Short mmCIF file of C-alpha atoms in Angstrom, two decimals:
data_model
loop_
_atom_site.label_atom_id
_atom_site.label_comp_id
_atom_site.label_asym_id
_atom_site.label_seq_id
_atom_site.Cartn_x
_atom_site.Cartn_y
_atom_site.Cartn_z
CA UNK A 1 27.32 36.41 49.63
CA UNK A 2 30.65 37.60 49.08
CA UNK A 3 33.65 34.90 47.78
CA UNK A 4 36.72 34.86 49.14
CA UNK A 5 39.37 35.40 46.39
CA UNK A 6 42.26 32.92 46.17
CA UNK A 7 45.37 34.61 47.06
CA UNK A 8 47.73 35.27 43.77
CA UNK A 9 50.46 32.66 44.32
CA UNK A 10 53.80 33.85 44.14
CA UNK A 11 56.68 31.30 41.78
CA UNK A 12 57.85 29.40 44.72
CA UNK A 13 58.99 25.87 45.03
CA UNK A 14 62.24 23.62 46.19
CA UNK A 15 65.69 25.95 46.47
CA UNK A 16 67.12 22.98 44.89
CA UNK A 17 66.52 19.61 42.42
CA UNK A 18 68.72 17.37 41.00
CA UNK A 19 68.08 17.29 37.32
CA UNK A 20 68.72 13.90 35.45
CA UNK A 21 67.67 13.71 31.59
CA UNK A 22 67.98 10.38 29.72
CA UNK A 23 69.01 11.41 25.90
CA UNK A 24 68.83 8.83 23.47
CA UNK A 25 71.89 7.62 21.68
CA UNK A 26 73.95 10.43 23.80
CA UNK A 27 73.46 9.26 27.70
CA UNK A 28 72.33 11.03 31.05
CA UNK A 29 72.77 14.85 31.45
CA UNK A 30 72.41 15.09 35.78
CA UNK A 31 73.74 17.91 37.41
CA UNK A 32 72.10 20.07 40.30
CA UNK A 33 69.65 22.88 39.57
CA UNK A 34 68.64 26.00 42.08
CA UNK A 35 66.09 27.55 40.15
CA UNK A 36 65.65 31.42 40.42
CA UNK A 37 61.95 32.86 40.57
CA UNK A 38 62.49 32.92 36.34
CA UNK A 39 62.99 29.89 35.86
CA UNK A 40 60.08 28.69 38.40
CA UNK A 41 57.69 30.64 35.70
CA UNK A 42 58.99 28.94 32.73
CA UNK A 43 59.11 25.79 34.09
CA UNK A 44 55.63 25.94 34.34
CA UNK A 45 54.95 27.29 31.68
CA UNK A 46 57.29 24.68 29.67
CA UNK A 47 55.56 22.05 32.21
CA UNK A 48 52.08 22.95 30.89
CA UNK A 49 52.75 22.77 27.38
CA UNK A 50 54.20 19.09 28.12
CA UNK A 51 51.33 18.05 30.17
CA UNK A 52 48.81 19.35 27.09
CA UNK A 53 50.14 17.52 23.91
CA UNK A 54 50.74 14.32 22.26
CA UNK A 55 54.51 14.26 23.47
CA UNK A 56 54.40 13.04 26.90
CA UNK A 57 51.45 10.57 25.93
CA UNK A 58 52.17 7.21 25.05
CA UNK A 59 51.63 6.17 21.31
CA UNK A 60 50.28 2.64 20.95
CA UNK A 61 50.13 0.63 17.64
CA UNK A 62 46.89 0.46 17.33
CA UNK A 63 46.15 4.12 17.43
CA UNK A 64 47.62 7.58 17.03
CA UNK A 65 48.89 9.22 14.36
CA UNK A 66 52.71 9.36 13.49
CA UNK A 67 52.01 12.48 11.67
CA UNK A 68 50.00 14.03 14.14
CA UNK A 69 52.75 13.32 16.91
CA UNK A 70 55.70 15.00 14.55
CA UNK A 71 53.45 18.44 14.64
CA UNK A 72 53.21 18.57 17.82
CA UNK A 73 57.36 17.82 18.75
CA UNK A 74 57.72 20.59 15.78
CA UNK A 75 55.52 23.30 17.15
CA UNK A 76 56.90 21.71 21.00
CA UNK A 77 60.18 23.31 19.73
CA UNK A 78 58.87 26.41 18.65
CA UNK A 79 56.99 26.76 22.23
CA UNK A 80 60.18 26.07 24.01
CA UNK A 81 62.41 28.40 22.15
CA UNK A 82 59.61 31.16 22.34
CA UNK A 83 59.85 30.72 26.30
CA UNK A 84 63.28 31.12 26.63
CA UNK A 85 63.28 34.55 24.20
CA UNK A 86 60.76 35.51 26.69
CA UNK A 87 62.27 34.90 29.79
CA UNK A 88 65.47 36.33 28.47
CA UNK A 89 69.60 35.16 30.25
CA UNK A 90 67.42 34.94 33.44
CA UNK A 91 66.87 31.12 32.85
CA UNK A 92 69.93 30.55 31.49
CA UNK A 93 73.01 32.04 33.80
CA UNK A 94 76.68 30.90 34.21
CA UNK A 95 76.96 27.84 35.83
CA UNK A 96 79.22 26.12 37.86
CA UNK A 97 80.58 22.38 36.80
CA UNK A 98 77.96 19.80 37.80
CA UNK A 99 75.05 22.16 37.58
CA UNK A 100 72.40 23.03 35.29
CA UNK A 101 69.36 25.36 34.87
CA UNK A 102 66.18 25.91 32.61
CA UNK A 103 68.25 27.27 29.41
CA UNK A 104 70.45 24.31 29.71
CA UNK A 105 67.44 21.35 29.74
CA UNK A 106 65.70 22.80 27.20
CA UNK A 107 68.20 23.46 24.72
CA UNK A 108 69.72 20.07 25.39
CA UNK A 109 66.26 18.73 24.97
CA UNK A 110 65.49 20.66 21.95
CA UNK A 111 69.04 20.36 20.02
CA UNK A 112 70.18 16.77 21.37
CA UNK A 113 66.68 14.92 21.37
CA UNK A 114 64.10 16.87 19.09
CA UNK A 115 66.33 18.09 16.28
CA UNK A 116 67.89 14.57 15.26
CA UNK A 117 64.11 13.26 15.35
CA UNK A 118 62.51 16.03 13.34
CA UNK A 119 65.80 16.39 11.00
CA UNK A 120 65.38 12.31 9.87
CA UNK A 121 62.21 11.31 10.59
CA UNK A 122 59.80 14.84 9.30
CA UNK A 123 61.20 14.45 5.58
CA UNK A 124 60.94 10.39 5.48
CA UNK A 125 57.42 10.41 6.26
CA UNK A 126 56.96 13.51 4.03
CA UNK A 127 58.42 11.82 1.21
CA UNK A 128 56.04 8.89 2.01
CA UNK A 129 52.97 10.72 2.32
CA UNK A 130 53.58 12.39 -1.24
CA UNK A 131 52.96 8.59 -2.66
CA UNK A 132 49.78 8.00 -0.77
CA UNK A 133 47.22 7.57 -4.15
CA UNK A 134 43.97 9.76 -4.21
CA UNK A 135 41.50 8.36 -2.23
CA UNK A 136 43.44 6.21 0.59
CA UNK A 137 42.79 7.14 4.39
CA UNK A 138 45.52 8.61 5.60
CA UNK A 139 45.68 6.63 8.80
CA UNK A 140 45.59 3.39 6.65
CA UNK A 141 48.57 4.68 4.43
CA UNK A 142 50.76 5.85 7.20
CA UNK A 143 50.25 2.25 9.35
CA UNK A 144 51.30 -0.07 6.15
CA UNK A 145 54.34 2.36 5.74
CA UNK A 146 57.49 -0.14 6.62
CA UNK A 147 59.49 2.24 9.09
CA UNK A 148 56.15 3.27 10.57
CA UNK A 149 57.37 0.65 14.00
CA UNK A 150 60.87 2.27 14.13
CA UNK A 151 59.56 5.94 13.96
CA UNK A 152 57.16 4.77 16.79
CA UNK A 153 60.04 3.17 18.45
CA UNK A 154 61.86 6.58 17.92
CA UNK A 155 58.89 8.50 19.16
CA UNK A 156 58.99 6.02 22.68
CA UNK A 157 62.05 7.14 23.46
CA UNK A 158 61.91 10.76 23.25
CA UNK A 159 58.77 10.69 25.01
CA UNK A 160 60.72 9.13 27.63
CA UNK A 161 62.92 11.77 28.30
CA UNK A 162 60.17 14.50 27.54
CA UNK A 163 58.53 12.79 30.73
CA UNK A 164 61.19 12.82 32.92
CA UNK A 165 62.14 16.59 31.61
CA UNK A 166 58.06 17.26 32.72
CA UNK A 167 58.78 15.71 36.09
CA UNK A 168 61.74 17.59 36.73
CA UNK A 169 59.64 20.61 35.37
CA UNK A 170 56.81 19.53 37.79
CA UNK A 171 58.91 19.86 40.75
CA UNK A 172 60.28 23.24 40.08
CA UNK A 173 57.25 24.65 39.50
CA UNK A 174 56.14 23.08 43.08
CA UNK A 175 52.45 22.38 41.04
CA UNK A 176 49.99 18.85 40.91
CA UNK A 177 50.79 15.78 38.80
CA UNK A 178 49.11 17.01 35.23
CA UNK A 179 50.68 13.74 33.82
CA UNK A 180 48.71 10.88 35.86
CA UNK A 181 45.68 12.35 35.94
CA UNK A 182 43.10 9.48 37.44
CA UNK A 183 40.58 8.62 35.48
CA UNK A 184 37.20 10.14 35.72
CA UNK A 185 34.17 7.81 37.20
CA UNK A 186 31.84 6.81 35.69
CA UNK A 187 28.04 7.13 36.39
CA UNK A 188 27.42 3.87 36.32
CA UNK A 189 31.09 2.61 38.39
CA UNK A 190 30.37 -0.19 41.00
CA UNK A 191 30.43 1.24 44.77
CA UNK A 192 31.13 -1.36 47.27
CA UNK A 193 27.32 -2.13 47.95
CA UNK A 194 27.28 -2.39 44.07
CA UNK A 195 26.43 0.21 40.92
CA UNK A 196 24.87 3.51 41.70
CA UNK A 197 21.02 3.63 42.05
CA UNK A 198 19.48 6.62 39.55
#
């Protein structure tokens, strides 16, 4: 029996968004975007890498690892800068006042909201780390560390505006929701006659 192959889909999507990033300490960038077939590609491919790490995930107290999310904003940037060297002054052209496009988000997001993290936060839990004496769990170290709430607090925020960057992202690429995902069922979930029967 012979499959039928899903048609190759072409970078397609909205002609036009309005763009409106939250920056911490700095205030709202907005301005109107009308993405070129370029920028469609790297906004999913931005999107994906979003969707796929600890960034756009929210960090509760109780679990998570404050080291573990400052690797992944580090190599985040290092994604996000490798995208735009691929994609080249396609993403990024001269804009009109009020307007913005992919080169403009993502350098604002990378300069304005990861830099000032990774520049105070990455050495202050380095230098903290270095004390941790031979034997302690690292988890256990890095939760009795005193700034350990503010650099979550810190970590909240940016995740807020890497979420609304994704969404943004999301609708560019014209693709699914990869942030709410629904929960899988379980086996053993309650149907409205009651649980499954083996």
């Amino acid at each position: 029996m012979a499959f039928r192959q899903r048609k190759r889909r072409r970078p397609s999507g909205p002609t036009q968004v309005t763009a409106r990033l939250a920056i911490p300490f700095v205030g709202d960038i907005t301005g109107t975007w009308e993405p070129a077939d370029a920028e469609r590609s790297a906004a999913w491919e931005l999107y994906l890498e979003l969707v796929t790490r600890v960034s756009v995930e929210e960090l509760d107290p109780e679990e998570g690892f404050l080291r573990e999310a400052l690797s992944s904003l580090y190599s985040f940037f290092q994604t996000t800068r490798e995208i735009l060297r691929r994609y080249g002054p396609e993403v990024a052209p001269p804009l009109a006042p009020g307007h913005v496009s992919f080169g403009v988000l993502a350098v604002t997001v990378l300069n304005r909201v990861l830099r000032p993290l990774l520049a105070t936060w990455h050495p202050r839990l380095t230098a903290y780390e270095s004390q941790r004496p031979e034997g302690q769990d690292p988890v256990a170290w890095e939760q009795q560390w005193e700034h350990a709430d503010a650099l979550r607090e810190r970590i909240g925020e940016v995740r807020r505006t890497l979420v609304s960057l994704a969404r943004t992202l999301q609708e560019v690429a014209d693709v699914s929701d990869l942030i709410n995902l629904p929960a899988p069922r379980s086996p053993m979930a309650a149907t409205p006659t009651g649980p499954l029967q083996p």
